[in-house]
Amino acid sequence: MKKILLIFGTRPEAVKMCPLALELKRREDAQTLVCVTNQHREILPPVLDAFHVTPDASLDLPTHAPDDLAGLTASLLDGLRGVLDAFRPDLALVQGDTATTFAGALACFYARVPVGHVEAGLRTWDMTRPWPEEFYRRAVTLMARWHFAPTDQARDNLMREGVDRSRVFVTGNTVIDALRTTVQDDYVNPILTWASSSRLVLVTAHRRENLGPPMERVLLAVRRAVEERPDVKAVYPMHPNPAVRRTAEAVLAGCARIRLTEPMALADFHNVLARCFCLVTDSGGVQEEAASLGKPVLVARSATERPEGVAAGTLRVVGTDEDRVYRALTELLDDPAAYASMAHAVDDYGDGGASRRIADILLQEL
Ligand code: UDP
């Protein structure tokens, strides 16, 4: 029987790969194996638990400083070489644009294992933003045999780079498959109870190029807007990166209507997202999730690789200038017409059937 190996290692990859792993494991025409690299040592396991996915291989990576990308890449390549030698898959799947995605595709390229790229074709066309993700996804495009583009625009980006059209499949994004399993009408958790009579601003921030002053400016804008409005609260589930936590604690601590929390479990996060007033984020996948739930998103970056939500009006790219973020946020909070113009669900990112489509295509190709 043919073997398919899924390789992933960070929280966002796990959110988008677990629905596909479960879909493939339901099919009897191939054997599906899961290798996790543990690039996100702390925040990966809760996502695996949420989907009841048990890895068949799990790398024991040495600890690297957050900015030691060369060391991380070397360790990933070394570990993945062993997994590929042991499993000898007929094809492998990587997702998105992380160091694991890049090293996974490269290890497969060296081992002559054909690779499928899930969420292919996202681009800002600026190699420095997001850094290093824009490089990782472009490099993986060069190495992949199958390109699963989430949207028509992502497909067009791949065409522009000369990718063979017959190898590109528009499938929707598997993140929407995940969202369909987690959001529930009767969900309760302590943050939702705390914010039940307020408008809740949900904040996430962790992009490397925003570490330090840019993130500080964004959080200062949020703090100002919240402090001026007694009916508004904010919650920021902090990323484990120590540099992110230092800034968040320095800027936001001591404000009674702002909660800094540990990273939320996936179902908690999705249900808070589904009930919040709006979102301020520099995250990637959260833009798709929020837009598909009809939540206005202020994107604290200078460019987004998710332009569909911008065209639909639900995402607004506001950068990291404090006054600009403040003005955009207070406009949403104070002007119902401005809010209504952004608060509508975007269906461009998927319909919940992406995993099924990818599985169908792969099994046919095998
Ligand atoms: N997420 C989560 N708990 C949190 C914050 C985010 O489970 O406290 C999920 C979120 O729903 C999304 C993914 O993590 O699916 C996004 O991860 P992140 O923002 O770290 O990565 P990016 O998408 O920016 O690469």
mmCIF file with all atom_site columns, N, CA and C in Angstrom, residues 310-336:
data_model
loop_
_atom_site.group_PDB
_atom_site.id
_atom_site.type_symbol
_atom_site.label_atom_id
_atom_site.label_alt_id
_atom_site.label_comp_id
_atom_site.label_asym_id
_atom_site.label_entity_id
_atom_site.label_seq_id
_atom_site.pdbx_PDB_ins_code
_atom_site.Cartn_x
_atom_site.Cartn_y
_atom_site.Cartn_z
_atom_site.occupancy
_atom_site.B_iso_or_equiv
_atom_site.pdbx_formal_charge
_atom_site.auth_seq_id
_atom_site.auth_comp_id
_atom_site.auth_asym_id
_atom_site.auth_atom_id
_atom_site.pdbx_PDB_model_num
ATOM 1  N N  . VAL A 1 310 ? -9.249  41.660 2.133  1.00 0.00 ? 310 VAL A N  1
ATOM 2  C CA . VAL A 1 310 ? -9.128  43.114 1.970  1.00 0.00 ? 310 VAL A CA 1
ATOM 3  C C  . VAL A 1 310 ? -10.107 43.558 0.879  1.00 0.00 ? 310 VAL A C  1
ATOM 4  N N  . ALA A 1 311 ? -10.118 42.806 -0.238 1.00 0.00 ? 311 ALA A N  1
ATOM 5  C CA . ALA A 1 311 ? -11.020 43.164 -1.337 1.00 0.00 ? 311 ALA A CA 1
ATOM 6  C C  . ALA A 1 311 ? -12.472 43.089 -0.877 1.00 0.00 ? 311 ALA A C  1
ATOM 7  N N  . ALA A 1 312 ? -12.785 42.137 -0.004 1.00 0.00 ? 312 ALA A N  1
ATOM 8  C CA . ALA A 1 312 ? -14.167 41.987 0.473  1.00 0.00 ? 312 ALA A CA 1
ATOM 9  C C  . ALA A 1 312 ? -14.511 43.022 1.545  1.00 0.00 ? 312 ALA A C  1
ATOM 10 N N  . GLY A 1 313 ? -13.498 43.710 2.069  1.00 0.00 ? 313 GLY A N  1
ATOM 11 C CA . GLY A 1 313 ? -13.757 44.764 3.053  1.00 0.00 ? 313 GLY A CA 1
ATOM 12 C C  . GLY A 1 313 ? -13.649 44.330 4.501  1.00 0.00 ? 313 GLY A C  1
ATOM 13 N N  . THR A 1 314 ? -13.399 43.055 4.768  1.00 0.00 ? 314 THR A N  1
ATOM 14 C CA . THR A 1 314 ? -13.369 42.566 6.156  1.00 0.00 ? 314 THR A CA 1
ATOM 15 C C  . THR A 1 314 ? -12.000 42.755 6.803  1.00 0.00 ? 314 THR A C  1
ATOM 16 N N  . LEU A 1 315 ? -10.946 42.700 6.001  1.00 0.00 ? 315 LEU A N  1
ATOM 17 C CA . LEU A 1 315 ? -9.592  42.947 6.497  1.00 0.00 ? 315 LEU A CA 1
ATOM 18 C C  . LEU A 1 315 ? -9.157  44.357 6.094  1.00 0.00 ? 315 LEU A C  1
ATOM 19 N N  . ARG A 1 316 ? -8.483  45.029 7.026  1.00 0.00 ? 316 ARG A N  1
ATOM 20 C CA . ARG A 1 316 ? -7.920  46.335 6.688  1.00 0.00 ? 316 ARG A CA 1
ATOM 21 C C  . ARG A 1 316 ? -6.468  46.343 7.139  1.00 0.00 ? 316 ARG A C  1
ATOM 22 N N  . VAL A 1 317 ? -5.554  46.615 6.201  1.00 0.00 ? 317 VAL A N  1
ATOM 23 C CA . VAL A 1 317 ? -4.124  46.617 6.522  1.00 0.00 ? 317 VAL A CA 1
ATOM 24 C C  . VAL A 1 317 ? -3.785  47.986 7.106  1.00 0.00 ? 317 VAL A C  1
ATOM 25 N N  . VAL A 1 318 ? -3.396  48.012 8.398  1.00 0.00 ? 318 VAL A N  1
ATOM 26 C CA . VAL A 1 318 ? -3.201  49.304 9.065  1.00 0.00 ? 318 VAL A CA 1
ATOM 27 C C  . VAL A 1 318 ? -1.761  49.550 9.497  1.00 0.00 ? 318 VAL A C  1
ATOM 28 N N  . GLY A 1 319 ? -0.854  48.602 9.262  1.00 0.00 ? 319 GLY A N  1
ATOM 29 C CA . GLY A 1 319 ? 0.541   48.828 9.624  1.00 0.00 ? 319 GLY A CA 1
ATOM 30 C C  . GLY A 1 319 ? 0.738   48.844 11.130 1.00 0.00 ? 319 GLY A C  1
ATOM 31 N N  . THR A 1 320 ? 1.828   49.472 11.570 1.00 0.00 ? 320 THR A N  1
ATOM 32 C CA . THR A 1 320 ? 2.151   49.438 12.994 1.00 0.00 ? 320 THR A CA 1
ATOM 33 C C  . THR A 1 320 ? 2.386   50.842 13.565 1.00 0.00 ? 320 THR A C  1
ATOM 34 N N  . ASP A 1 321 ? 1.922   51.863 12.861 1.00 0.00 ? 321 ASP A N  1
ATOM 35 C CA . ASP A 1 321 ? 2.020   53.216 13.409 1.00 0.00 ? 321 ASP A CA 1
ATOM 36 C C  . ASP A 1 321 ? 0.934   53.386 14.486 1.00 0.00 ? 321 ASP A C  1
ATOM 37 N N  . GLU A 1 322 ? 1.320   53.882 15.650 1.00 0.00 ? 322 GLU A N  1
ATOM 38 C CA . GLU A 1 322 ? 0.368   53.903 16.777 1.00 0.00 ? 322 GLU A CA 1
ATOM 39 C C  . GLU A 1 322 ? -0.898  54.698 16.444 1.00 0.00 ? 322 GLU A C  1
ATOM 40 N N  . ASP A 1 323 ? -0.734  55.889 15.878 1.00 0.00 ? 323 ASP A N  1
ATOM 41 C CA . ASP A 1 323 ? -1.916  56.714 15.607 1.00 0.00 ? 323 ASP A CA 1
ATOM 42 C C  . ASP A 1 323 ? -2.817  56.086 14.549 1.00 0.00 ? 323 ASP A C  1
ATOM 43 N N  . ARG A 1 324 ? -2.181  55.451 13.567 1.00 0.00 ? 324 ARG A N  1
ATOM 44 C CA . ARG A 1 324 ? -2.998  54.848 12.504 1.00 0.00 ? 324 ARG A CA 1
ATOM 45 C C  . ARG A 1 324 ? -3.812  53.660 13.053 1.00 0.00 ? 324 ARG A C  1
ATOM 46 N N  . VAL A 1 325 ? -3.184  52.843 13.867 1.00 0.00 ? 325 VAL A N  1
ATOM 47 C CA . VAL A 1 325 ? -3.906  51.703 14.453 1.00 0.00 ? 325 VAL A CA 1
ATOM 48 C C  . VAL A 1 325 ? -5.010  52.236 15.376 1.00 0.00 ? 325 VAL A C  1
ATOM 49 N N  . TYR A 1 326 ? -4.665  53.258 16.175 1.00 0.00 ? 326 TYR A N  1
ATOM 50 C CA . TYR A 1 326 ? -5.645  53.847 17.106 1.00 0.00 ? 326 TYR A CA 1
ATOM 51 C C  . TYR A 1 326 ? -6.853  54.389 16.334 1.00 0.00 ? 326 TYR A C  1
ATOM 52 N N  . ARG A 1 327 ? -6.584  55.140 15.258 1.00 0.00 ? 327 ARG A N  1
ATOM 53 C CA . ARG A 1 327 ? -7.690  55.735 14.493 1.00 0.00 ? 327 ARG A CA 1
ATOM 54 C C  . ARG A 1 327 ? -8.585  54.652 13.882 1.00 0.00 ? 327 ARG A C  1
ATOM 55 N N  . ALA A 1 328 ? -7.952  53.609 13.339 1.00 0.00 ? 328 ALA A N  1
ATOM 56 C CA . ALA A 1 328 ? -8.745  52.538 12.710 1.00 0.00 ? 328 ALA A CA 1
ATOM 57 C C  . ALA A 1 328 ? -9.577  51.808 13.758 1.00 0.00 ? 328 ALA A C  1
ATOM 58 N N  . LEU A 1 329 ? -8.988  51.576 14.921 1.00 0.00 ? 329 LEU A N  1
ATOM 59 C CA . LEU A 1 329 ? -9.712  50.841 15.965 1.00 0.00 ? 329 LEU A CA 1
ATOM 60 C C  . LEU A 1 329 ? -10.842 51.691 16.537 1.00 0.00 ? 329 LEU A C  1
ATOM 61 N N  . THR A 1 330 ? -10.584 52.967 16.788 1.00 0.00 ? 330 THR A N  1
ATOM 62 C CA . THR A 1 330 ? -11.643 53.800 17.370 1.00 0.00 ? 330 THR A CA 1
ATOM 63 C C  . THR A 1 330 ? -12.749 54.069 16.351 1.00 0.00 ? 330 THR A C  1
ATOM 64 N N  . GLU A 1 331 ? -12.394 54.062 15.094 1.00 0.00 ? 331 GLU A N  1
ATOM 65 C CA . GLU A 1 331 ? -13.445 54.202 14.069 1.00 0.00 ? 331 GLU A CA 1
ATOM 66 C C  . GLU A 1 331 ? -14.400 52.999 14.136 1.00 0.00 ? 331 GLU A C  1
ATOM 67 N N  . LEU A 1 332 ? -13.814 51.811 14.267 1.00 0.00 ? 332 LEU A N  1
ATOM 68 C CA . LEU A 1 332 ? -14.648 50.612 14.378 1.00 0.00 ? 332 LEU A CA 1
ATOM 69 C C  . LEU A 1 332 ? -15.516 50.662 15.635 1.00 0.00 ? 332 LEU A C  1
ATOM 70 N N  . LEU A 1 333 ? -14.916 51.144 16.730 1.00 0.00 ? 333 LEU A N  1
ATOM 71 C CA . LEU A 1 333 ? -15.623 51.145 18.008 1.00 0.00 ? 333 LEU A CA 1
ATOM 72 C C  . LEU A 1 333 ? -16.700 52.236 18.063 1.00 0.00 ? 333 LEU A C  1
ATOM 73 N N  . ASP A 1 334 ? -16.483 53.361 17.356 1.00 0.00 ? 334 ASP A N  1
ATOM 74 C CA . ASP A 1 334 ? -17.362 54.524 17.532 1.00 0.00 ? 334 ASP A CA 1
ATOM 75 C C  . ASP A 1 334 ? -18.304 54.778 16.367 1.00 0.00 ? 334 ASP A C  1
ATOM 76 N N  . ASP A 1 335 ? -18.050 54.139 15.232 1.00 0.00 ? 335 ASP A N  1
ATOM 77 C CA . ASP A 1 335 ? -18.852 54.450 14.043 1.00 0.00 ? 335 ASP A CA 1
ATOM 78 C C  . ASP A 1 335 ? -19.545 53.169 13.552 1.00 0.00 ? 335 ASP A C  1
ATOM 79 N N  . PRO A 1 336 ? -20.828 53.011 13.904 1.00 0.00 ? 336 PRO A N  1
ATOM 80 C CA . PRO A 1 336 ? -21.536 51.764 13.539 1.00 0.00 ? 336 PRO A CA 1
ATOM 81 C C  . PRO A 1 336 ? -21.529 51.492 12.030 1.00 0.00 ? 336 PRO A C  1
#
